[in-house]
Tab-separated table of C-alpha atoms in Angstrom:
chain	number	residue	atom	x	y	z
A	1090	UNK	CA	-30.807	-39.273	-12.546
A	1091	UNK	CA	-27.456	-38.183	-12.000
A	1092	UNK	CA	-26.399	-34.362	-12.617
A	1093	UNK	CA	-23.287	-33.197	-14.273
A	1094	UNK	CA	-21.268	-31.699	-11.407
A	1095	UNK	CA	-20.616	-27.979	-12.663
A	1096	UNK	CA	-16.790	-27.501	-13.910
A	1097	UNK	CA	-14.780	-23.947	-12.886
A	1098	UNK	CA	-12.616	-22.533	-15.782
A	1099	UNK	CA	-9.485	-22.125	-14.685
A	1100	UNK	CA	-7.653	-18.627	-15.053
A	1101	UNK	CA	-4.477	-18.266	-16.390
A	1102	UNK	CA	-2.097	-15.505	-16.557
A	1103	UNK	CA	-1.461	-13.293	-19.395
A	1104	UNK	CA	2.369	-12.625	-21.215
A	1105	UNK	CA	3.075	-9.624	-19.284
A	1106	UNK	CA	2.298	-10.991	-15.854
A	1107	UNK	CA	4.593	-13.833	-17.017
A	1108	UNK	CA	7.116	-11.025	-18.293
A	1109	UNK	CA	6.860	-9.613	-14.818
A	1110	UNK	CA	7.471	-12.828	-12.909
A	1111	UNK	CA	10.330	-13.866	-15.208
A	1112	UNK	CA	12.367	-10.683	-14.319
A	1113	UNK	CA	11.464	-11.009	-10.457
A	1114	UNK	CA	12.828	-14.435	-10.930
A	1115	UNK	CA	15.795	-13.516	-12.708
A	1116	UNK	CA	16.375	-11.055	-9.854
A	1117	UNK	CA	16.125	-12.829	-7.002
A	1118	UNK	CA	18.555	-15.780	-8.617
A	1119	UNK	CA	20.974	-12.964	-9.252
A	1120	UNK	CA	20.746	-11.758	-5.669
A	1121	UNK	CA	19.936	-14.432	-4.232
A	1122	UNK	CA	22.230	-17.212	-5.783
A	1123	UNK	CA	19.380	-19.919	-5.643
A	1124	UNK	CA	17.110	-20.204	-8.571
A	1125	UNK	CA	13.713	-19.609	-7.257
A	1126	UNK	CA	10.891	-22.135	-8.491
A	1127	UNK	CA	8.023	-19.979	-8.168
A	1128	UNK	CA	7.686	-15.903	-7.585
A	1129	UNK	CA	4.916	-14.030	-6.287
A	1130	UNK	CA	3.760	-11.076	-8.296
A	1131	UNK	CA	1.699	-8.096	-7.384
A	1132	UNK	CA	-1.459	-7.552	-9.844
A	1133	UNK	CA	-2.586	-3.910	-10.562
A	1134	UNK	CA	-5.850	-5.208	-8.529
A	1135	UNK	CA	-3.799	-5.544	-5.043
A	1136	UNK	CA	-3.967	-9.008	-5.432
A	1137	UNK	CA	-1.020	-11.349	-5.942
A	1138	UNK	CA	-0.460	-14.374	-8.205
A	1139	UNK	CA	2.534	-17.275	-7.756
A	1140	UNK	CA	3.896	-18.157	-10.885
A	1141	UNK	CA	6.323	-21.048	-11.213
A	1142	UNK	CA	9.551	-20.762	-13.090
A	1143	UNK	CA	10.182	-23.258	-15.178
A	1144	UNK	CA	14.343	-22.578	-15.911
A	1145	UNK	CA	16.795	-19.869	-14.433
A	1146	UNK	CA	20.393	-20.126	-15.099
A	1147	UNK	CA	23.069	-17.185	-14.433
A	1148	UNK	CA	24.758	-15.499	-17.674
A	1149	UNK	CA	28.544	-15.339	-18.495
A	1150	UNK	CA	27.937	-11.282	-18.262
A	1151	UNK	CA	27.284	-11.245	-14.746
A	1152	UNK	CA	23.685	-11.380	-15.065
A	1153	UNK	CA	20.791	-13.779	-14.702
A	1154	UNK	CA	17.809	-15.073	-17.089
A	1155	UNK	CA	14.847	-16.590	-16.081
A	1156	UNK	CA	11.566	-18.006	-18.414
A	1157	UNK	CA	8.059	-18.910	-17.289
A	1158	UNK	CA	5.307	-21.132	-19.414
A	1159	UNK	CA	2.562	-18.907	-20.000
A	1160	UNK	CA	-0.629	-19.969	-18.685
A	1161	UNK	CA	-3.799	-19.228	-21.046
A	1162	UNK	CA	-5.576	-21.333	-18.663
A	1163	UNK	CA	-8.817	-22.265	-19.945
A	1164	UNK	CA	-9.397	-19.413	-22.343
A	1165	UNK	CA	-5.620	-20.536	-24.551
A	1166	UNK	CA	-4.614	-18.599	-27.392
A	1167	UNK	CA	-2.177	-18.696	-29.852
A	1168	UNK	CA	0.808	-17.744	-26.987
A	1169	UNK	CA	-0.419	-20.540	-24.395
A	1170	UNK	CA	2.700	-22.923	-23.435
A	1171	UNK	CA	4.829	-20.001	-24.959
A	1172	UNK	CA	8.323	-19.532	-23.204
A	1173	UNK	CA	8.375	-15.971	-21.746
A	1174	UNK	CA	11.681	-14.719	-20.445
A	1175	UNK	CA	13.569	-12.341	-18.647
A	1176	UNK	CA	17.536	-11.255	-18.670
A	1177	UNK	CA	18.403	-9.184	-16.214
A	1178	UNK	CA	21.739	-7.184	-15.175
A	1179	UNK	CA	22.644	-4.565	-12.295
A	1180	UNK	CA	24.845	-1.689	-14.280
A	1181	UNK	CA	26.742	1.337	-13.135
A	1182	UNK	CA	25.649	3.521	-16.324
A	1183	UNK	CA	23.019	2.545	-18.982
A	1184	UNK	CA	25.906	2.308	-21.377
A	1185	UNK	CA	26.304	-1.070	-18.973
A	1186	UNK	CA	22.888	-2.307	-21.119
A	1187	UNK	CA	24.516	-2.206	-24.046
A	1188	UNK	CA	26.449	-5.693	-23.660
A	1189	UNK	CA	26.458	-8.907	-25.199
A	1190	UNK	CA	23.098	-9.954	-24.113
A	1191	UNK	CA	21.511	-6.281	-24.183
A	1192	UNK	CA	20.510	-4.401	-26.738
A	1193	UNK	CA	22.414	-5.944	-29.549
A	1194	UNK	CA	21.071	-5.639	-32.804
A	1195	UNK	CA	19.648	-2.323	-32.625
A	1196	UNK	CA	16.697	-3.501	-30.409
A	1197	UNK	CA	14.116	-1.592	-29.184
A	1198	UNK	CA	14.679	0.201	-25.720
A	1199	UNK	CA	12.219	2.367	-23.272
A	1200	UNK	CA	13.199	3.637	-20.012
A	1201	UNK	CA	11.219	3.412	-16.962
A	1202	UNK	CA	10.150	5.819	-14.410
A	1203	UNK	CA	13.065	5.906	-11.679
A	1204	UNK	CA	12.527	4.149	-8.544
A	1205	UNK	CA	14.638	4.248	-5.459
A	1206	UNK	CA	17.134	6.113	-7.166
A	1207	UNK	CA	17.197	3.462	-9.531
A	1208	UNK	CA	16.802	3.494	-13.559
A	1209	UNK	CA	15.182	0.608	-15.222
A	1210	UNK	CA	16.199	0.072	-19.365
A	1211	UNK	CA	13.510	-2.182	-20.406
A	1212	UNK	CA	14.217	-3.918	-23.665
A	1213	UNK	CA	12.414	-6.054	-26.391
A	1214	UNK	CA	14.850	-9.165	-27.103
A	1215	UNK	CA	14.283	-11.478	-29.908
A	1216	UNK	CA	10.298	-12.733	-30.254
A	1217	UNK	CA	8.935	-9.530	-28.843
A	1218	UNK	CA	7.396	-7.395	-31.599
A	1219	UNK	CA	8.203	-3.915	-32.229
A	1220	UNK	CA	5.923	-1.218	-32.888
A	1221	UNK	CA	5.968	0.720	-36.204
A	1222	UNK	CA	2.890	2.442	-36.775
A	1223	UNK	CA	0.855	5.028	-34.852
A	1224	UNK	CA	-1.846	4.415	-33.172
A	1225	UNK	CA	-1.218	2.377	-30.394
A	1226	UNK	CA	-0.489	2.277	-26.277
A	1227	UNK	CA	3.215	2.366	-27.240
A	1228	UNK	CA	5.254	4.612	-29.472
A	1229	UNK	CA	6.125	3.691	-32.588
A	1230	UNK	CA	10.139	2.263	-32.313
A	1231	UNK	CA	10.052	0.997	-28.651
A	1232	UNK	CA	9.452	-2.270	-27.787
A	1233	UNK	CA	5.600	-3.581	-27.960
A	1234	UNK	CA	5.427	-4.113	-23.963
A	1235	UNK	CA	1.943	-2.698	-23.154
A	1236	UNK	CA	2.089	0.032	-20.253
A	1237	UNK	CA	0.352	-3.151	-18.053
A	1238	UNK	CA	3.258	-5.208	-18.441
A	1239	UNK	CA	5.624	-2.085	-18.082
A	1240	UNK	CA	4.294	-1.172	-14.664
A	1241	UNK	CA	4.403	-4.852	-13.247
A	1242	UNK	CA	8.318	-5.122	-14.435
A	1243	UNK	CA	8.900	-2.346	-12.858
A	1244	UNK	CA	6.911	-3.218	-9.606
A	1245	UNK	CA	8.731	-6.676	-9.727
A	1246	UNK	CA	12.052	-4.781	-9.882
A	1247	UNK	CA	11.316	-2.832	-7.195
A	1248	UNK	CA	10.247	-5.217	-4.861
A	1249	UNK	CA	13.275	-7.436	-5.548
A	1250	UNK	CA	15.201	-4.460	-4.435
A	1251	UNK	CA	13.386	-3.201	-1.857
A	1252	UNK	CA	16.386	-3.615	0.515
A	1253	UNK	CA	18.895	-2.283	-2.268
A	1254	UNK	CA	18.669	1.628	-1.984
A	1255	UNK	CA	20.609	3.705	-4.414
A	1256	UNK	CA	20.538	0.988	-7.121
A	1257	UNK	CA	21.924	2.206	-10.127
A	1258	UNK	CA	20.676	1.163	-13.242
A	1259	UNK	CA	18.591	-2.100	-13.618
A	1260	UNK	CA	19.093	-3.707	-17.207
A	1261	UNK	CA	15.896	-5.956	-18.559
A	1262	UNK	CA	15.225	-7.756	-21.493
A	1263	UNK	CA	12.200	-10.054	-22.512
A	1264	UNK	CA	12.369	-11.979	-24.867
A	1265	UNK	CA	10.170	-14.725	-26.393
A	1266	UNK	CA	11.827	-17.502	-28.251
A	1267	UNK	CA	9.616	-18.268	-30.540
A	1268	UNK	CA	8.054	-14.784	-30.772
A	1269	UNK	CA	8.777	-14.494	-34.358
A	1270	UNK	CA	6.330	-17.724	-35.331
A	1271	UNK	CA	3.323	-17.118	-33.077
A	1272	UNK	CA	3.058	-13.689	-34.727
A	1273	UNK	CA	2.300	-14.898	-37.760
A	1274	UNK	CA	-1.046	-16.201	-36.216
A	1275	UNK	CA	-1.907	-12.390	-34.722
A	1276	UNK	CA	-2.969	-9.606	-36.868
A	1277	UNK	CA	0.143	-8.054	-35.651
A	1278	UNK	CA	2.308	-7.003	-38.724
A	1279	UNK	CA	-1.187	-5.205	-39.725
A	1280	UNK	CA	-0.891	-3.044	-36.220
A	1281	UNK	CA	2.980	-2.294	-37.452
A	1282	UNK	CA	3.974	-4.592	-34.713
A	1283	UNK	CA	6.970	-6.421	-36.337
A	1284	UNK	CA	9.449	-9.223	-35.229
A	1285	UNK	CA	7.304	-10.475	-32.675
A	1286	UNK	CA	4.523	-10.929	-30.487
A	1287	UNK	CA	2.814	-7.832	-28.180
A	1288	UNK	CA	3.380	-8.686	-24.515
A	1289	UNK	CA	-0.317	-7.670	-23.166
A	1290	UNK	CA	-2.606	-7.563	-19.706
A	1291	UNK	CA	-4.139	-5.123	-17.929
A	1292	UNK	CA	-4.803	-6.904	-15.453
A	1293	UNK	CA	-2.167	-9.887	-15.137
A	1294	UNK	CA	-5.014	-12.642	-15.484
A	1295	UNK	CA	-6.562	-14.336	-17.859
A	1296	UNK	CA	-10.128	-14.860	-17.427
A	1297	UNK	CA	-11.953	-17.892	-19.425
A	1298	UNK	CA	-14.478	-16.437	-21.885
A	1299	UNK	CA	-13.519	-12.689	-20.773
A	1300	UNK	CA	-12.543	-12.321	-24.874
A	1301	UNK	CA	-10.343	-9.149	-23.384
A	1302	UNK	CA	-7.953	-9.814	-26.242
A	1303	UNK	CA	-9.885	-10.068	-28.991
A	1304	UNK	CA	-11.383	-6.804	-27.924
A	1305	UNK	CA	-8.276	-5.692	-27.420
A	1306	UNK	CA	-7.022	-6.120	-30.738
A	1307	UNK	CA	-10.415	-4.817	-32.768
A	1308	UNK	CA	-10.054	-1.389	-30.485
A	1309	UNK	CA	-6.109	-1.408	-32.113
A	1310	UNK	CA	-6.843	-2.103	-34.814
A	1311	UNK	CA	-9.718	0.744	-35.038
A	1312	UNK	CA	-6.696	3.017	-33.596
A	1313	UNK	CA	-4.376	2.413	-36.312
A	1314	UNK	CA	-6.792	2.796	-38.964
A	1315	UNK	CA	-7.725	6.232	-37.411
A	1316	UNK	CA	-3.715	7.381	-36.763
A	1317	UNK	CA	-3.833	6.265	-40.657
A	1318	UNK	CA	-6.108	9.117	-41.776
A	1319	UNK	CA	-8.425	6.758	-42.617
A	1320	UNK	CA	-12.221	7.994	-42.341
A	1321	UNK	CA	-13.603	4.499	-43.490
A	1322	UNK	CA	-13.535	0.818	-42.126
A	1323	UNK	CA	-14.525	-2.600	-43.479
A	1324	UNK	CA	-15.593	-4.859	-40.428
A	1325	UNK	CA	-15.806	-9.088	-41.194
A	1326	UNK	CA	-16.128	-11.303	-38.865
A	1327	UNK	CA	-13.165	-13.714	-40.118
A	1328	UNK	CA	-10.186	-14.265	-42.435
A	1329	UNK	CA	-12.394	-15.403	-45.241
A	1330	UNK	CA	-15.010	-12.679	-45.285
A	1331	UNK	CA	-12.072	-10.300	-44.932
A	1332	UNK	CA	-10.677	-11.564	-48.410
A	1333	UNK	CA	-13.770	-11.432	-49.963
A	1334	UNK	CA	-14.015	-7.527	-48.865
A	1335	UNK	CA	-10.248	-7.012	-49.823
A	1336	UNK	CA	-11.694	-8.093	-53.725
A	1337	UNK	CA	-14.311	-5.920	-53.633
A	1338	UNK	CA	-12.789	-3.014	-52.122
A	1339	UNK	CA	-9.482	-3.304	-53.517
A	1340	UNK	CA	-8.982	1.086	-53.001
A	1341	UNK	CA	-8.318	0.996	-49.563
A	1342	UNK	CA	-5.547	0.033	-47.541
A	1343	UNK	CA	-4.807	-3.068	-45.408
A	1344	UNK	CA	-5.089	-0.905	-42.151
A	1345	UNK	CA	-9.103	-0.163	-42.961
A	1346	UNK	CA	-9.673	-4.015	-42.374
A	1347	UNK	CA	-10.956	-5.056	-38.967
A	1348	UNK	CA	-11.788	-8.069	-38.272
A	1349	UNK	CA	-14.466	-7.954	-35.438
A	1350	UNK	CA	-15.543	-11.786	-34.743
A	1351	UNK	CA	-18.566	-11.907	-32.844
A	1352	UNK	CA	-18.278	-8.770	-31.542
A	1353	UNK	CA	-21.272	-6.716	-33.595
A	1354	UNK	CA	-21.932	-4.225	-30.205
A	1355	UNK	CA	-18.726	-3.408	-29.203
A	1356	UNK	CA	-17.314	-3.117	-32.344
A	1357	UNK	CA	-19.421	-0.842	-33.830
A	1358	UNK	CA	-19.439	1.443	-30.376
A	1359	UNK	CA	-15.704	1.357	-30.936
A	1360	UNK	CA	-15.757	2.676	-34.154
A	1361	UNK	CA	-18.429	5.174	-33.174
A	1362	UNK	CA	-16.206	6.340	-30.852
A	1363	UNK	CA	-12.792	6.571	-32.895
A	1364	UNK	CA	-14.751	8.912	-34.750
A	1365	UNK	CA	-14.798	7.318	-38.095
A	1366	UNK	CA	-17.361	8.812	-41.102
A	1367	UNK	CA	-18.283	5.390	-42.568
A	1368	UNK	CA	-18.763	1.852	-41.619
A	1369	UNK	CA	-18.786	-1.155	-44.013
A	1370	UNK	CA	-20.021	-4.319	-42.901
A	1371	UNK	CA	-19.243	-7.338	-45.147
A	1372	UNK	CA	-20.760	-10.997	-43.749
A	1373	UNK	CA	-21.766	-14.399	-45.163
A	1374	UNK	CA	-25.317	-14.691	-44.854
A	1375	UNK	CA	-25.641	-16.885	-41.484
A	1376	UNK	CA	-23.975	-13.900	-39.132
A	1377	UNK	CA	-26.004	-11.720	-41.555
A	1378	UNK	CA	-29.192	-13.161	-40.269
A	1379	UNK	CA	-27.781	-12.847	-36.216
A	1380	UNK	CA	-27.015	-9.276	-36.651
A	1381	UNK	CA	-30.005	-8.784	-38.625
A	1382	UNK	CA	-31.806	-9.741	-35.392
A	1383	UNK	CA	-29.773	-7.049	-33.252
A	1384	UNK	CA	-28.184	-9.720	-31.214
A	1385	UNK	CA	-24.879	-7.797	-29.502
A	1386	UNK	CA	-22.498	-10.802	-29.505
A	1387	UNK	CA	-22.962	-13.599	-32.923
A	1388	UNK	CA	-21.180	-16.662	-31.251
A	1389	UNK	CA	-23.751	-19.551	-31.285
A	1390	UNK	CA	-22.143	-20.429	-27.797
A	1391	UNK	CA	-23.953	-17.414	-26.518
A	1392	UNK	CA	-27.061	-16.672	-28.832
A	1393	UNK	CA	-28.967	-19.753	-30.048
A	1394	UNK	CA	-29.452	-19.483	-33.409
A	1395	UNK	CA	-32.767	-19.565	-34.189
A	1396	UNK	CA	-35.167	-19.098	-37.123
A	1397	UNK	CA	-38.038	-17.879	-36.006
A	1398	UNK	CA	-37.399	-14.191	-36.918
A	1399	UNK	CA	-36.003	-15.428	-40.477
A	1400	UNK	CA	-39.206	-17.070	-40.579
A	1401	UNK	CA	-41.745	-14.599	-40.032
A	1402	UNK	CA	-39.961	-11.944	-42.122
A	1403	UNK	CA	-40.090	-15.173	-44.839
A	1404	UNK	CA	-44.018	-14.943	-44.735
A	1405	UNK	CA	-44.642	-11.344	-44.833
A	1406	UNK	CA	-42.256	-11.126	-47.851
A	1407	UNK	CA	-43.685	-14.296	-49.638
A	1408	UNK	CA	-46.837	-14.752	-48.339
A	1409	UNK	CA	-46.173	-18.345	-48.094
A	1410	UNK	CA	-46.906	-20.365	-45.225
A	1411	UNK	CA	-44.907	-23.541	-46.075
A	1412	UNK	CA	-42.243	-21.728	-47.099
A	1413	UNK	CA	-41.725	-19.570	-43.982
A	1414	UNK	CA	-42.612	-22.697	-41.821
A	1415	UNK	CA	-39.258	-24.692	-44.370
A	1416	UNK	CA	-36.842	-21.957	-43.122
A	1417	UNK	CA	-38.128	-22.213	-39.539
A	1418	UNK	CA	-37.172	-25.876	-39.814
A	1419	UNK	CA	-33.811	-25.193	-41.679
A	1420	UNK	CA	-30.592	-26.822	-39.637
A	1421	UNK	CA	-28.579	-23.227	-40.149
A	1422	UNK	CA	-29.133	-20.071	-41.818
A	1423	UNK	CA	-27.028	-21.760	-44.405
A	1424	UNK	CA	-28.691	-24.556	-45.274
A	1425	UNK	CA	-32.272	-22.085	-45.219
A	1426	UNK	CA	-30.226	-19.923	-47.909
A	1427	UNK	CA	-30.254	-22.876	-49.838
A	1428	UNK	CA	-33.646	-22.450	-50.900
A	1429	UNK	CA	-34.630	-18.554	-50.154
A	1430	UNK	CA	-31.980	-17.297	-52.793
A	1431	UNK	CA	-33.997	-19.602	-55.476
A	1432	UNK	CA	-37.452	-19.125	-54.632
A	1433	UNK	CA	-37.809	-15.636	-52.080
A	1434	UNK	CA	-34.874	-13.623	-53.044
A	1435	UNK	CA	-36.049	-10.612	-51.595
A	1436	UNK	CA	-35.807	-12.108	-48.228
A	1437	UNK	CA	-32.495	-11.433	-48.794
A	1438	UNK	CA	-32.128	-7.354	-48.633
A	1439	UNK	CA	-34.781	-7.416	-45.985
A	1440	UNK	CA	-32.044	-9.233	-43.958
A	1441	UNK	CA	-29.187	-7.041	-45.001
A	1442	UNK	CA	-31.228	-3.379	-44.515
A	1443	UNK	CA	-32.537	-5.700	-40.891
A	1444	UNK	CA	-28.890	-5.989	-40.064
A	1445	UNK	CA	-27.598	-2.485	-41.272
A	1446	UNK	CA	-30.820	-1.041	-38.727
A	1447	UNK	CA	-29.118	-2.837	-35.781
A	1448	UNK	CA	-26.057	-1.742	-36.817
A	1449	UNK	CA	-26.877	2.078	-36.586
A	1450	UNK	CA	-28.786	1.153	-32.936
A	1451	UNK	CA	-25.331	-0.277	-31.815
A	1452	UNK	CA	-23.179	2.873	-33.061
A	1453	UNK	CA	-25.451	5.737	-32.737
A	1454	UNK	CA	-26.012	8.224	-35.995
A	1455	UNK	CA	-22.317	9.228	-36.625
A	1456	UNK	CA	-21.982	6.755	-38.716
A	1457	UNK	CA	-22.735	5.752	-42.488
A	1458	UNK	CA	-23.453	1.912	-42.305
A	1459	UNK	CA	-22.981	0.164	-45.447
A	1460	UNK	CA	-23.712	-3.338	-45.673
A	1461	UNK	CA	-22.610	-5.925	-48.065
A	1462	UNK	CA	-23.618	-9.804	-47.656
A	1463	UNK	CA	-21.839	-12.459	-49.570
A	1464	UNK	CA	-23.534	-16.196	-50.477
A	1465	UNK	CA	-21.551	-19.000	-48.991
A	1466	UNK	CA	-18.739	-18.734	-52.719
A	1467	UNK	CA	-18.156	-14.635	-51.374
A	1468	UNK	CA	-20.488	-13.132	-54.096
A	1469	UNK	CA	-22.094	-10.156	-52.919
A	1470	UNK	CA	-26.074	-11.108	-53.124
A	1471	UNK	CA	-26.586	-7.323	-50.723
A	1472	UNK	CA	-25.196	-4.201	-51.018
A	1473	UNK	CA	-26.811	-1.255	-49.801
A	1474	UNK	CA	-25.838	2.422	-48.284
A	1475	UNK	CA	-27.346	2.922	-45.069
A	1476	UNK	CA	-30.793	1.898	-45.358
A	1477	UNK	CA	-32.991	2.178	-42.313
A	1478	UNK	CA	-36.102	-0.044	-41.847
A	1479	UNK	CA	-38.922	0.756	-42.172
């Protein structure tokens, strides 16, 4: 019989490693008068990547601009194929920045540490968000360029003018052409991150199946909610559960929504840590049933979903061999709901105050766990403060 060979993912690179390589790029075609077709980029690790450039032209303003493809590799999301770039311009003065190309419209500015005796005036150009709301790695008005990014521009820029003592100032811009739409697909403008798209990485690459992002963005999120004042959360694991929780919890602000995914361990840690006084969980039934089972991480890609649990909590409620042994059988959680709601409903809270127990395991006692699990139409069929299991 012949085996599948096994298939490598293949890294990619994240938006502010491509940031970093557009401005090196830019750099070297402004000092160098050849545009370059690939760059090599140091990584926080020590390592270095080679990026290719895909387009680098010189500006009428005696600078150069150079964009790079960004590379989601084989974990894409919503910015893979994106068009990062870089403008950049060697000034006399910061005042210099402040040209056609630079800093028009107001936008958002931060200044580097000095290198060389060299100042670098980093700018957010059009497609790159800016940030508007506490809470985050970067201050609200500047630019959202994470302090990863930051530091590789500024390495880049330093490298390229290694050989260039006594600079002056170093103008940069990023910018992301189509910034503005592939924001809209980000929980961005609930961060306060407006205009744009965040240009993110720690550490330059983009690992298949790391999920760094996602993680990423529940932690910000958790860290605007808490700059908010808020002392309460509502965690879903999607868009639609979210609305459903919006309905019933119409008091609190957008900010206390976080959507988690399949990330029940780390997001409740994270909460646990952020210090907040209450928890509310809000889930169809199916993740319900996962979580009820304590399992850190829902995805069915990484825990099976079996029924077997379901199942033997189904007979010690019910007492009913053939029906425990009809939800062990079930295709989903779903299609077992089917038939517990109409003949075992208290199968039902035993899975919610189940799930709420895990919960508290995951986040330590801090926290006040409420949990709340819709049917499949977003009616709440559990609702419950806290319960522990017995």
């Amino acid at each position: 019989m012949n085996e599948k060979p096994e298939t490598t993912l293949r890294c990619g690179f994240t938006t502010g490693a491509a940031a970093a390589a557009a401005t090196r790029g830019a750099l070297s075609h402004l000092l160098e008068g050849n545009a370059p077709t690939s760059v090599e980029i140091p990584l926080p690790s020590g390592e270095s990547l080679s990026i290719r450039i895909h387009a680098c032209r010189l500006t009428g303003d005696g600078g150069a601009e150079c964009r790079v493809i960004k590379d989601g590799g084989d974990d894409p999301d919503v910015t893979h194929n994106a068009v990062i770039g870089a403008r950049v311009r060697l000034a006399t003065s910061p005042r210099q920045c402040q040209g056609a190309a630079f800093g028009k419209d107001a936008r958002p500015e931060v200044v580097l540490p000095k290198f060389n005796g060299g100042q670098i005036h980093l700018f957010g150009g059009t497609g790159v968000g800016r940030v508007t709301k506490p809470g985050l790695e970067v201050a609200p008005g500047e630019p959202a360029i994470n302090p990863g990014p930051r530091r590789m521009i500024r390495q880049a820029v330093m490298d390229a003018l290694a050989d260039r003592p006594d600079t002056g100032t170093v103008c940069v811009e990023i910018f992301v052409p189509e910034g503005e739409t592939l924001a809209e697909k980000t929980l961005n403008a609930r961060l306060g991150i407006l205009g744009g798209i965040s240009i993110l990485g720690t550490t330059g690459i983009v690992r298949p199946m790391s999920h760094d992002a996602y993680i990423a963005t529940i932690r910000a999120s958790l860290s605007v909610a808490g700059a908010a004042g808020l002392e309460t959360v509502v965690m879903t694991t999607g868009r639609r559960s979210e609305r459903f929780a919006q309905a019933l919890w119409r008091d609190l602000p957008e900010e206390a929504f976080v959507q988690m995914g399949d990330f029940f361990e780390t997001s409740l840690a994270a909460a646990a840590a952020t210090g907040f006084r209450e928890v509310r969980i809000a889930v169809f039934f199916g993740k319900a049933v996962k979580m009820a089972q304590g399992i850190p991480h829902t995805h069915a890609a990484k825990s099976a979903m079996t029924l077997r649990r379901l199942s033997e909590w189904a007979l010690a409620i019910s007492g009913d061999a053939d029906f425990a042994e009809r939800v062990a059988r079930a295709n989903t959680a779903r299609h077992a709901f089917t038939f517990i709601r109409a003949e075992h409903p208290a199968l039902i809270p035993r899975v919610g105050r189940a799930m709420i127990a895990a919960a508290r395991r995951f986040s330590g006692e801090s926290l006040q766990i409420r949990g709340v699990v819709f049917d499949f139409e977003g009616n709440s069929i559990f609702d419950e403060n806290g319960g522990i299991l017995s």
